[in-house]
Each structure stands twice: as structure tokens, then as C-alpha cells.
Short mmCIF file of C-alpha atoms in Angstrom, two decimals:
data_model
loop_
_atom_site.label_atom_id
_atom_site.label_comp_id
_atom_site.label_asym_id
_atom_site.label_seq_id
_atom_site.Cartn_x
_atom_site.Cartn_y
_atom_site.Cartn_z
CA THR A 1 116.45 97.35 109.30
CA GLN A 2 114.03 96.02 106.69
CA LEU A 3 111.24 93.99 108.25
CA LEU A 4 109.75 92.92 104.92
CA GLU A 5 111.63 90.73 102.45
CA GLN A 6 110.50 90.68 98.84
CA SER A 7 111.26 88.03 96.28
CA PRO A 8 112.43 87.92 93.66
CA GLN A 9 114.64 91.00 93.81
CA PHE A 10 114.86 91.22 90.01
CA LEU A 11 112.51 89.82 87.39
CA SER A 12 112.75 90.09 83.61
CA ILE A 13 109.96 88.53 81.57
CA GLN A 14 108.46 88.61 78.11
CA GLU A 15 105.25 90.50 77.37
CA GLY A 16 102.22 88.29 77.97
CA GLU A 17 103.75 86.15 80.70
CA ASN A 18 102.38 85.85 84.23
CA LEU A 19 104.37 86.56 87.39
CA THR A 20 104.08 86.60 91.16
CA VAL A 21 105.96 88.79 93.63
CA TYR A 22 106.15 87.82 97.28
CA CYS A 23 106.40 89.96 100.40
CA ASN A 24 107.25 88.12 103.62
CA SER A 25 107.78 89.09 107.23
CA SER A 26 107.86 87.60 110.69
CA SER A 27 105.89 90.61 111.96
CA VAL A 28 102.14 91.13 111.96
CA PHE A 29 100.85 94.25 110.24
CA SER A 30 97.53 96.04 110.63
CA SER A 31 97.43 96.59 106.87
CA LEU A 32 99.67 96.18 103.88
CA GLN A 33 100.09 98.36 100.84
CA TRP A 34 101.62 97.79 97.43
CA TYR A 35 103.29 100.61 95.50
CA ARG A 36 104.88 100.93 92.06
CA GLN A 37 107.77 103.28 91.50
CA GLU A 38 109.21 104.46 88.19
CA PRO A 39 112.70 105.95 87.77
CA GLY A 40 112.97 109.51 89.04
CA GLU A 41 109.57 109.43 90.70
CA GLY A 42 108.15 108.62 94.10
CA PRO A 43 106.21 105.42 94.81
CA VAL A 44 102.54 105.45 93.80
CA LEU A 45 99.98 103.51 95.80
CA LEU A 46 98.32 100.59 94.00
CA VAL A 47 96.26 98.97 96.73
CA THR A 48 95.74 98.56 100.48
CA VAL A 49 94.73 95.23 102.02
CA VAL A 50 93.52 95.13 105.60
CA THR A 51 91.88 91.80 106.44
CA GLY A 52 93.78 88.53 106.73
CA GLY A 53 93.06 86.43 103.63
CA GLU A 54 91.77 89.42 101.69
CA VAL A 55 92.09 89.36 97.91
CA LYS A 56 91.85 92.51 95.79
CA LYS A 57 91.96 92.80 92.02
CA LEU A 58 93.05 95.81 90.01
CA LYS A 59 92.63 94.99 86.32
CA ARG A 60 95.38 92.42 85.62
CA LEU A 61 96.87 92.70 89.13
CA THR A 62 95.72 90.48 92.01
CA PHE A 63 96.82 91.21 95.56
CA GLN A 64 96.47 88.83 98.49
CA PHE A 65 97.07 89.40 102.20
CA GLY A 66 98.12 86.34 104.18
CA ASP A 67 95.74 84.86 106.74
CA ALA A 68 98.10 85.80 109.58
CA ARG A 69 98.69 89.30 108.13
CA LYS A 70 102.44 88.66 107.91
CA ASP A 71 102.83 88.22 104.17
CA SER A 72 101.35 89.22 100.86
CA SER A 73 101.60 88.45 97.17
CA LEU A 74 101.10 90.36 93.95
CA HIS A 75 100.21 88.40 90.81
CA ILE A 76 100.26 90.02 87.38
CA THR A 77 98.50 88.31 84.50
CA ALA A 78 99.63 88.87 80.91
CA ALA A 79 102.31 91.42 81.80
CA GLN A 80 102.66 94.50 79.61
CA PRO A 81 105.71 96.76 79.07
CA GLY A 82 103.84 99.45 81.01
CA ASP A 83 104.03 97.22 84.10
CA THR A 84 107.79 97.77 84.23
CA GLY A 85 108.92 99.37 87.48
CA LEU A 86 109.96 98.82 91.08
CA TYR A 87 107.23 97.13 93.13
CA LEU A 88 107.25 97.80 96.85
CA CYS A 89 105.19 96.34 99.65
CA ALA A 90 104.74 98.34 102.85
CA GLY A 91 103.40 97.06 106.15
CA ALA A 92 101.67 99.34 108.62
CA ALA A 93 102.55 99.04 112.31
CA GLY A 94 102.00 101.78 114.86
CA ASN A 95 102.25 105.07 113.02
CA GLN A 96 104.84 103.82 110.56
CA PHE A 97 104.96 102.16 107.20
CA TYR A 98 107.80 99.66 106.83
CA PHE A 99 108.81 99.15 103.23
CA GLY A 100 110.00 95.94 101.67
CA THR A 101 113.28 95.42 99.85
CA GLY A 102 111.65 95.93 96.45
CA THR A 103 111.19 93.88 93.26
CA SER A 104 112.46 95.39 90.03
CA LEU A 105 110.29 94.16 87.14
CA THR A 106 111.19 94.53 83.47
CA VAL A 107 108.66 93.45 80.85
CA ILE A 108 110.26 92.98 77.44
CA PRO A 109 108.06 93.77 74.41
CA GLY B 1 100.46 121.46 91.38
CA ALA B 2 98.47 119.57 93.96
CA GLY B 3 101.06 116.92 94.75
CA VAL B 4 103.98 116.73 97.18
CA SER B 5 106.81 118.96 96.00
CA GLN B 6 110.46 118.41 96.89
CA THR B 7 113.32 120.79 96.20
CA PRO B 8 115.93 120.63 94.93
CA SER B 9 115.45 117.61 92.69
CA ASN B 10 119.20 117.05 92.66
CA LYS B 11 121.91 118.20 95.05
CA VAL B 12 125.64 117.61 94.73
CA THR B 13 127.76 118.59 97.69
CA GLU B 14 131.23 118.01 99.01
CA LYS B 15 131.99 115.80 101.97
CA GLY B 16 131.72 117.78 105.20
CA LYS B 17 129.25 120.36 103.91
CA TYR B 18 125.79 121.15 105.27
CA VAL B 19 122.65 120.58 103.17
CA GLU B 20 118.95 121.32 103.50
CA LEU B 21 116.24 119.44 101.65
CA ARG B 22 112.74 120.90 101.43
CA CYS B 23 109.33 119.25 101.28
CA ASP B 24 106.01 120.94 100.49
CA PRO B 25 103.22 118.49 101.38
CA ILE B 26 99.74 118.38 99.95
CA SER B 27 97.69 121.20 101.45
CA GLY B 28 95.72 120.04 104.49
CA HIS B 29 97.78 116.89 105.07
CA THR B 30 98.69 116.74 108.75
CA ALA B 31 101.17 113.85 108.64
CA LEU B 32 104.54 114.11 106.93
CA TYR B 33 107.21 111.42 106.53
CA TRP B 34 110.83 111.46 105.41
CA TYR B 35 112.39 108.34 103.88
CA ARG B 36 115.80 107.56 102.39
CA GLN B 37 116.12 105.22 99.41
CA SER B 38 119.18 103.60 97.87
CA LEU B 39 119.12 102.51 94.23
CA GLY B 40 116.77 99.57 93.66
CA GLN B 41 115.93 99.26 97.35
CA GLY B 42 112.86 100.04 99.40
CA PRO B 43 112.52 103.37 101.24
CA GLU B 44 113.98 103.45 104.74
CA PHE B 45 112.03 105.39 107.37
CA LEU B 46 113.73 108.43 108.87
CA ILE B 47 111.19 110.60 110.71
CA TYR B 48 107.45 111.21 110.98
CA PHE B 49 105.70 114.49 111.84
CA GLN B 50 102.17 114.90 113.10
CA GLY B 51 101.51 118.62 112.77
CA THR B 52 104.54 120.55 113.97
CA GLY B 53 105.99 117.90 116.23
CA ALA B 54 108.20 114.95 115.40
CA ALA B 55 106.05 112.02 116.51
CA ASP B 56 108.74 109.46 115.71
CA ASP B 57 112.38 110.21 114.84
CA SER B 58 113.69 106.73 115.53
CA GLY B 59 114.87 106.29 111.94
CA LEU B 60 117.34 109.17 111.91
CA PRO B 61 120.74 107.44 111.58
CA ASN B 62 122.71 109.78 113.84
CA ASP B 63 122.78 113.32 115.25
CA ARG B 64 124.01 114.77 111.96
CA PHE B 65 120.43 114.44 110.70
CA PHE B 66 117.68 116.78 111.87
CA ALA B 67 114.26 117.74 110.53
CA VAL B 68 111.80 120.52 111.31
CA ARG B 69 108.24 121.42 110.41
CA PRO B 70 107.72 124.72 112.24
CA GLU B 71 104.27 125.65 110.95
CA GLY B 72 102.89 122.18 110.36
CA SER B 73 103.21 122.39 106.60
CA VAL B 74 106.61 122.69 104.89
CA SER B 75 109.36 120.50 106.31
CA THR B 76 113.13 120.74 105.99
CA LEU B 77 115.55 117.85 106.41
CA LYS B 78 118.97 119.07 107.48
CA ILE B 79 122.19 117.08 107.22
CA GLN B 80 125.38 118.35 108.84
CA ARG B 81 128.94 117.32 107.97
CA THR B 82 127.77 115.21 105.05
CA GLU B 83 129.49 111.90 104.35
CA ARG B 84 129.69 109.92 101.12
CA GLY B 85 127.43 107.29 102.70
CA ASP B 86 124.65 109.88 102.91
CA SER B 87 124.30 109.74 99.11
CA ALA B 88 120.78 108.52 98.33
CA VAL B 89 117.36 109.70 97.21
CA TYR B 90 115.50 111.41 100.04
CA LEU B 91 111.74 110.98 99.70
CA CYS B 92 109.03 112.96 101.43
CA ALA B 93 105.45 111.74 101.78
CA SER B 94 102.33 113.26 103.29
CA SER B 95 99.00 111.81 104.35
CA LEU B 96 95.69 113.35 105.27
CA THR B 97 95.58 112.07 108.82
CA SER B 98 97.87 110.50 111.36
CA GLY B 99 98.29 106.78 111.71
CA THR B 100 98.33 104.33 108.86
CA ASP B 101 94.73 104.39 107.69
CA SER B 102 95.46 107.22 105.30
CA PRO B 103 97.60 106.42 102.23
CA LEU B 104 100.97 108.04 101.63
CA HIS B 105 101.46 110.49 98.77
CA PHE B 106 105.11 110.76 97.76
CA GLY B 107 107.11 113.51 96.13
CA ASN B 108 109.65 112.72 93.42
CA GLY B 109 112.52 112.94 95.88
CA THR B 110 115.81 114.79 96.15
CA ARG B 111 118.82 112.91 94.82
CA LEU B 112 121.73 113.79 97.10
CA THR B 113 125.27 113.06 95.95
CA VAL B 114 128.15 113.64 98.35
CA THR B 115 131.53 113.75 96.61
#
């Protein structure tokens, strides 16, 4: 059972546009991670957020953890074709990481 | 290389056969996780090892699935009497320490196809 719902499931945008991906849950997590996965490869960690309300920036990517530590968002500014991939959020609870349903992003040159 | 290695990268088997999937974690990583991923979906937790013992196997779908890590390093996921619904990418990840403070490092997965 997936505890984390991501939206949208699919996103196709033009190069240079902005976008936001959402990760929502009814559960509280001790931390939340965002990964990007390319075809034929495993997910690669982008960022970990720990504190409710925390905002982290990674170049053109901005990650926010909800105040109640139940949800998170990923905002990409001026998307590039190299941003194409499957974006996954993962919430930490106990000794497990629960992965979201995934958002498949395609950036068209 | 220094990353997580999974073999084979692809496995095609007939319904009812037995398969073994291998994971070589990063040297020194004590925690090891197995996940299953369907196309375009997020990974689904199967089992977590801390050292040699299975700390949490609550994600294994049924008793046809079993995993071992006898020396606390390499792990093998074993599937008996495979079914077509077992077709998926099986991902292995390792982390330096137990718990969730240490990030996961994933292998490239084994794509299992049951015909």
C-alpha cells in the first residue's frame, strides 16, 4: 500500500517553463526525501528535508517540507531537458522508507 | 565499482520456475533493502536487513518470496514458483547505518519477466 500520493502522475512541459510536483500523505514522517530516476537506473537521492516548514534549494530545484511533516513539494524553475525523469518522494517512518506513486516528467526542447 | 551492484540485470523465466536475484551492497553499508517497482510507479518495500538479520520482512507479498544475507554483505532474493504477476524491476539499496538518517544508495535493478 502506497502511503504517499504524488501529483501529477505525468507532466510534459516545454523547456523554460516552471512546474511543481506535490507529495501528500495522511501520515507524519520523521524526514522526507526526493529522488530522481532515469530509465534503466535506480533512484538517485536529490535532497532530504527533516524539519517541518523546511525549504531547501538545489540550483533550479526548490524543495519544501510541510509544517505538519505530512506533505512536500518540489518546484523546478526554467526546466531543462536534462530534468526529464521519474521524480519520487519517500517518507521515513520507523526503519522504512515509503515511496510515493511517482511523477514522470518530460521536458521538451 | 563503488556502487550497489545487482545481477543479473535482466532475467526471463517461465511461470512456475525458481529465480534468485543477487545484490552486492556498498562495502561497509550495514543496512540493505529490497524493493519491487512496476513501470512508472514508486518502489514498493519488500524487506530490510540490518547486518545478517531481516529486521523487517513485512513487505514480502507471500511465502514464495524469501531473502537472505548470510554474511551481512551480499543478499539474495529468492522467488519460488514464479507467477506472471511477479514481473517487475527488483531494486536493492544499501545505507551506511540502520534507521532512516542515512540515505539510500540504489543499484540499477534486475528486470524480471515471467512468461
